[in-house]
Coordinates of C-alpha atoms and ligand atoms in Angstrom, one line a residue:
X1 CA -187.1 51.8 -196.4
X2 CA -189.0 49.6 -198.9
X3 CA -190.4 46.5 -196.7
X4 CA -189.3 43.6 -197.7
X5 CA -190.9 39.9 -197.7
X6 CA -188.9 37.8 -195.1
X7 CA -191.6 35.0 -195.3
X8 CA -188.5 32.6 -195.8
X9 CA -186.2 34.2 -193.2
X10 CA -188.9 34.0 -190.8
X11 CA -189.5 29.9 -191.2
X12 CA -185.5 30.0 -191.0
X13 CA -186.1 31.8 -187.2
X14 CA -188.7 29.2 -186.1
X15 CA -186.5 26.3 -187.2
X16 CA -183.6 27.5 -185.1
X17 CA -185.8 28.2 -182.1
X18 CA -187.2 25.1 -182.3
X19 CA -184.1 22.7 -182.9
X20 CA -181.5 24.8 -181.9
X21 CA -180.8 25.5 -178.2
X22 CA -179.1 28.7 -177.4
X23 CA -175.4 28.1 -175.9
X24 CA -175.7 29.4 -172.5
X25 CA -178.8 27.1 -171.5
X26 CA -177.1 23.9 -173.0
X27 CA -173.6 25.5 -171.1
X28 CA -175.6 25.8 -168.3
X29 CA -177.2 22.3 -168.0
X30 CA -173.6 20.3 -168.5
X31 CA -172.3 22.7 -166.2
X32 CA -175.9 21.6 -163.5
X33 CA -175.0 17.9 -165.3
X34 CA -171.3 18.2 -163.7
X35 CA -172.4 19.3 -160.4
X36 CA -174.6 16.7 -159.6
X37 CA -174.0 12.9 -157.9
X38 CA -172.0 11.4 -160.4
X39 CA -174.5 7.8 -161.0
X40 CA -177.9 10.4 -159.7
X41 CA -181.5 10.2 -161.5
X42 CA -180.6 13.8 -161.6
X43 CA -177.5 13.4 -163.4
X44 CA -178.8 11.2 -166.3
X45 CA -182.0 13.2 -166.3
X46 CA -179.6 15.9 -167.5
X47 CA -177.9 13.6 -169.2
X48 CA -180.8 12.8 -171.5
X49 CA -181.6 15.8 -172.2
X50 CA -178.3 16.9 -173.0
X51 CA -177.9 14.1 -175.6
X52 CA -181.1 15.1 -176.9
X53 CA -180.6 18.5 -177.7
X54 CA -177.4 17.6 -179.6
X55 CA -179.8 15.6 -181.6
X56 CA -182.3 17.9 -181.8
X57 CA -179.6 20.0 -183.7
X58 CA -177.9 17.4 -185.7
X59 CA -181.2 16.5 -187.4
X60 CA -183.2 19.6 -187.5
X61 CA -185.8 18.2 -185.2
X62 CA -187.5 19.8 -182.3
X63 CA -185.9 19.7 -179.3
X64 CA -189.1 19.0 -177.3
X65 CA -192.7 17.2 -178.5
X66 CA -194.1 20.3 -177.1
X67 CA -192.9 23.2 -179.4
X68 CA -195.1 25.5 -177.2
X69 CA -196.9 28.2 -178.4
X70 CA -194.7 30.6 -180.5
X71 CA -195.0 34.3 -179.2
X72 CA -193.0 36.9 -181.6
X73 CA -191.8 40.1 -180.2
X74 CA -191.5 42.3 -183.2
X75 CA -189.5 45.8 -183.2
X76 CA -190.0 47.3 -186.2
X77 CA -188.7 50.9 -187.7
X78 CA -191.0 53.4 -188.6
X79 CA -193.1 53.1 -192.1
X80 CA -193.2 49.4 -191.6
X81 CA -196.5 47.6 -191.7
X82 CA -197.5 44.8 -189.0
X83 CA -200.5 43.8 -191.1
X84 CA -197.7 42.5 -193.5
X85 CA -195.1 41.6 -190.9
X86 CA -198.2 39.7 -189.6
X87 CA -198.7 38.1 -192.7
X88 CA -195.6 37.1 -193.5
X89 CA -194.9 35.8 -190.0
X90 CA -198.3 33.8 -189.7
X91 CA -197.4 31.7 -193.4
X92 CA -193.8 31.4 -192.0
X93 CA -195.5 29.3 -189.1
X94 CA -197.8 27.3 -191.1
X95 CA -194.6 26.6 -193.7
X96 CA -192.9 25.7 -190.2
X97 CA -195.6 23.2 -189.3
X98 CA -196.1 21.5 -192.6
X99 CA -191.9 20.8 -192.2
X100 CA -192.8 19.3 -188.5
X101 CA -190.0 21.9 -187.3
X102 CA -193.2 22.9 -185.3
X103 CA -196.0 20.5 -183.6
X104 CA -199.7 21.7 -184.8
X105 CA -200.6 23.0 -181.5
X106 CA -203.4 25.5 -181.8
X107 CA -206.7 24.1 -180.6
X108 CA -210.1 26.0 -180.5
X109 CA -211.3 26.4 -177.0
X110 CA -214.7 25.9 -177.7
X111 CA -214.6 22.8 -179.8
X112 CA -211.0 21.1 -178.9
X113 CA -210.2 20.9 -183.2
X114 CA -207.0 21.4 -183.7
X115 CA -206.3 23.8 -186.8
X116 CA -203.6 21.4 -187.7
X117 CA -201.2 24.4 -188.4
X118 CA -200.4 26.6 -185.6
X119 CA -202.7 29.5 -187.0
X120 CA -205.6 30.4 -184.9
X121 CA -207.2 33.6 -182.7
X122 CA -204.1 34.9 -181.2
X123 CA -202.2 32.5 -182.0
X124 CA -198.6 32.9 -182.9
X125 CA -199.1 35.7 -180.1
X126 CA -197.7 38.9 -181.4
X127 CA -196.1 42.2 -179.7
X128 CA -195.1 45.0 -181.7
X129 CA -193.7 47.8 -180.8
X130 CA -192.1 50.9 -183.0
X131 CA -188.7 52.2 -182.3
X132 CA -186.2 54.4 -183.3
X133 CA -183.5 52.3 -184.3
X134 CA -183.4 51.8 -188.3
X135 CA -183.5 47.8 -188.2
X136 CA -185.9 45.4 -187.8
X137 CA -185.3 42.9 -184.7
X138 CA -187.8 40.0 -184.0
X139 CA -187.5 37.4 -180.5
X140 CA -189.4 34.2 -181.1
X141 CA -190.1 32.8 -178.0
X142 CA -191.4 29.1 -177.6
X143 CA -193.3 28.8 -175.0
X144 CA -193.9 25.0 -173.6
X145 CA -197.6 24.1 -172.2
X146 CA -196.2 22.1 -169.2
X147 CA -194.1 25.1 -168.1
X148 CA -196.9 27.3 -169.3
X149 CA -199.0 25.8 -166.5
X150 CA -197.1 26.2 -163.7
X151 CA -196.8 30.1 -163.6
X152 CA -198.9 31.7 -161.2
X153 CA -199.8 34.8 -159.8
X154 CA -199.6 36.1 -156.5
X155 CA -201.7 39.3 -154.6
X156 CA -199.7 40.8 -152.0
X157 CA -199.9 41.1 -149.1
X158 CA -200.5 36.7 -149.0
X159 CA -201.5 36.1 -145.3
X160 CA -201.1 32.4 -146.0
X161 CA -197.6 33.3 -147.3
X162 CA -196.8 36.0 -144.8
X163 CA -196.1 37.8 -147.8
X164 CA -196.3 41.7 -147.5
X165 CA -195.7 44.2 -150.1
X166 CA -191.5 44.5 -150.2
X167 CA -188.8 42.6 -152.0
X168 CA -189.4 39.6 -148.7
X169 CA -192.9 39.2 -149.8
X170 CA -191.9 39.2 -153.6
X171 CA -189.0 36.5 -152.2
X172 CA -191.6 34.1 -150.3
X173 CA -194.2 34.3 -152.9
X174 CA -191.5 33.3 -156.2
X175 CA -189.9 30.0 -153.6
X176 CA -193.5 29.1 -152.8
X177 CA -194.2 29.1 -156.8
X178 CA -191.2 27.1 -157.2
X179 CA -192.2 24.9 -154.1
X180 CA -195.8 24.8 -155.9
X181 CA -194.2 23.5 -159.7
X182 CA -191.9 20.9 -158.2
X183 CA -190.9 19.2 -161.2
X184 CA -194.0 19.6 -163.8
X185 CA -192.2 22.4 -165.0
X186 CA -189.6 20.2 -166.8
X187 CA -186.9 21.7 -164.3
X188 CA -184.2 23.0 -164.0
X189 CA -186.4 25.9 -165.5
X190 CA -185.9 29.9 -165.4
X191 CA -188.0 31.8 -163.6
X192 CA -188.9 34.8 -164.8
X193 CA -190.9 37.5 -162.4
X194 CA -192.6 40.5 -162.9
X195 CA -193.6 43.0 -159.7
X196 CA -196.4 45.7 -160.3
X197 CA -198.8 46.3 -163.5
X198 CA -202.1 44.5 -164.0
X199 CA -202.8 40.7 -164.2
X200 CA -202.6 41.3 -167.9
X201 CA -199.1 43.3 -168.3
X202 CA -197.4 41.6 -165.3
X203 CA -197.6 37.8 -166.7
X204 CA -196.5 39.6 -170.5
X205 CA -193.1 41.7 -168.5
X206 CA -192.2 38.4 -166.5
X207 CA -192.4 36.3 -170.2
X208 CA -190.3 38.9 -171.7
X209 CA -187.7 38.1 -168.9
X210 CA -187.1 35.0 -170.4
X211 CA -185.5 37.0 -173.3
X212 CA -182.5 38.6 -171.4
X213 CA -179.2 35.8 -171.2
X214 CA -178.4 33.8 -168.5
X215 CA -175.8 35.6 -166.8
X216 CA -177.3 38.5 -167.3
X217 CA -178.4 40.6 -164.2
X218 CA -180.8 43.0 -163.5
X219 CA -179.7 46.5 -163.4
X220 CA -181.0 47.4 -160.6
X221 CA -178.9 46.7 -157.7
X222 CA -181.6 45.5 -155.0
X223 CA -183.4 43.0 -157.8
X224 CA -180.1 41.4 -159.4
X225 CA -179.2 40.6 -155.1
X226 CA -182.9 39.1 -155.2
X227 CA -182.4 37.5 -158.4
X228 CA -179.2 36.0 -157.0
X229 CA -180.7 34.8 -153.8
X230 CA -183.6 33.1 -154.9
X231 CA -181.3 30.9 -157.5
X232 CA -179.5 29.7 -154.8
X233 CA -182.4 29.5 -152.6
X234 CA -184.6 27.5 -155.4
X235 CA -181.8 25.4 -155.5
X236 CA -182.3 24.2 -152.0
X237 CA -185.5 23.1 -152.5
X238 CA -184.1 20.1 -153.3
X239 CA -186.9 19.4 -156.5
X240 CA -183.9 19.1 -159.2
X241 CA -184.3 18.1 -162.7
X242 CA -187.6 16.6 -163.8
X243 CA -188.2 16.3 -160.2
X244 CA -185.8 13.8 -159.7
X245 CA -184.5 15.3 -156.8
X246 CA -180.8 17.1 -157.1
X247 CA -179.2 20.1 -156.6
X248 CA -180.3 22.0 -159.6
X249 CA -183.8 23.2 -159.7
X250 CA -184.0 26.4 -161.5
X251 CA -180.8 27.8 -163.5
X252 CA -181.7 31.5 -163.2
X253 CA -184.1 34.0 -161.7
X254 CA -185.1 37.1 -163.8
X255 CA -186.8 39.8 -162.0
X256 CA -188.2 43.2 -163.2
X257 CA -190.4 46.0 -161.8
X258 CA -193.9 47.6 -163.6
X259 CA -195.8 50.8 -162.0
X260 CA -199.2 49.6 -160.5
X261 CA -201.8 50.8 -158.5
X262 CA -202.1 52.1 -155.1
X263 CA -204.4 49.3 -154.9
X264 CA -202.9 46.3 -156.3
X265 CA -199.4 44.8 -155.6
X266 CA -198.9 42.0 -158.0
X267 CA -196.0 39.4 -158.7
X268 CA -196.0 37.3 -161.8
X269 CA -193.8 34.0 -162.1
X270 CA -193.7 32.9 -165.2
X271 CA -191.7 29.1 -165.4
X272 CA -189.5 28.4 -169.0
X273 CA -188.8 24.6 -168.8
X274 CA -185.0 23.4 -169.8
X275 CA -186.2 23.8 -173.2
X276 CA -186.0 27.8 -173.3
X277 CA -186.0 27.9 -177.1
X278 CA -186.0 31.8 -177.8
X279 CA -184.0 33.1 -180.9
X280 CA -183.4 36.9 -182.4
X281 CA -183.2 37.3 -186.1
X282 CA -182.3 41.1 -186.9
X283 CA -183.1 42.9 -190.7
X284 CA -180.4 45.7 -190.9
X285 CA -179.3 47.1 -194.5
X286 CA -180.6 44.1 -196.8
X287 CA -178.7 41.7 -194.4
X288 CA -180.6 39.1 -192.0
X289 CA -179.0 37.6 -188.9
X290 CA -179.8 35.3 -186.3
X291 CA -178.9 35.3 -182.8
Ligands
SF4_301 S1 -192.6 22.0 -170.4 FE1 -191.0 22.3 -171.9 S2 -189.7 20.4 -171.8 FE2 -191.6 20.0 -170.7 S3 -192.9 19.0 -172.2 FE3 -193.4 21.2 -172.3 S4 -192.1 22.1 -173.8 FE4 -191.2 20.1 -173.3

């Protein structure tokens, strides 16, 4: 297959993450909205941010300040070329930038300047990965700094916790994470965990969670029971949205296993804030679609 240039397609894909939410988190905040104290801070905090992602879509503007740091999961068929795809993708995001659909948001570590348009060492963050299918898919995730800083990483067994290494220690470790973010995570968020790997693969598998639907549930009978349990449990906690108190605090836990080492028994929790802007475009047959 000759590889096309989807430069344009690609700036299309960031504008829809960025200013379009997907329908089941806005379904699922007016249906969090509806189940709070009718007159709550809770209930106008959802409120707010209800109104604002229907403006966020009526003008084409980003739905948070934050656009996050954009992190493209690319599938690509064989005979394809990332160092293009690459390309393509990394004018696409300064294109994005110059039309404000994203904030600049790339800063060098050493000396705090800002590149002033999202491009920088690692950053967009890509993962590529060839497959068999004959189409190209790529998931552009948007990935908030507040949220961003409220994942953590647990080694189990936690004596603190009295967290061993089972699905109860994975359980105590995710609510104390929860417990830990109260409401700087921009709740309600989604949690998405990783058990097993390395630091490095476990924080980049519970990311990757943030990419499967809201209702849907792991596969696994055992983790979509503890994905179940700690929603409702998380929403005891009582933190609710922005913190504000309520009764919605997360609206979904994602849970998914890695091998690991005799030796090490990690579990990852990574935190999306309300604002999970992810997006799929897919290149099949000369035809691009969004999802
Ligand atoms: S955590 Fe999310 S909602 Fe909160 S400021 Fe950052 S991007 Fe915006």
């Amino acid at each position: 297959m000759q590889q096309p240039d989807l430069t344009d397609q690609f700036v299309e894909l960031i504008r829809l993450a960025s200013t379009d939410l997907q329908a089941d988190v806005e379904d699922s905040l007016r249906a969090a909205r509806d189940r709070e104290e009718e007159g709550s801070a809770a209930q106008g905090a959802l409120d707010t941010i209800l109104e604002n992602i229907r403006l966020a879509r009526q003008n084409s503007t980003p739905i948070c300040q934050d656009t996050g740091t954009p992190i493209f999961y690319i599938h690509y068929p064989a005979g394809w070329s990332t160092l293009k795809m690459r390309h393509q993708i990394r004018e696409a995001t300064a294109t994005a930038t110059a039309r404000s659909y994203l904030r600049p948001n790339a800063v060098d570590s050493l000396t705090g300047r800002n590149s002033g348009d999202n491009l920088g060492d690692d950053f967009p963050s890509f993962h590529f990965h060839e497959w068999e299918e004959p189409y190209l898919k790529v998931d552009l995730m948007l990935k908030g700094g507040g949220c961003e800083n409220v994942g953590a990483q647990y080694k189990l067994p936690n004596v603190t916790l009295q967290a061993g290494r089972d699905l109860e220690g994975v359980r105590r470790v995710v609510l104390d994470a929860v417990n830990q973010a109260q409401g700087l995570g921009c709740a309600p968020g989604i949690i998405g965990v990783a058990i097993g790997g390395d630091r490095g693969a476990g924080y980049t598998r519970s990311k990757e969670q943030f990419f499967r639907p809201l209702n849907d549930q792991s596969q696994v009978p055992e983790l979509a029971s503890l994905e179940e349990r700690l929603t409702q449990e998380a929403n005891q906690l009582g933190i609710g949205p922005m913190g504000f108190g309520g009764k919605t605090t997360v609206l979904g836990v994602k849970v998914d296993t890695l091998h690991r080492l005799p030796a090490s028994y990690f579990v990852s929790a990574s935190y999306m804030c309300w604002a999970d802007r992810r997006r799929t475009m897919i290149y099949r047959d000369g035809e691009v679609a969004f999802e």
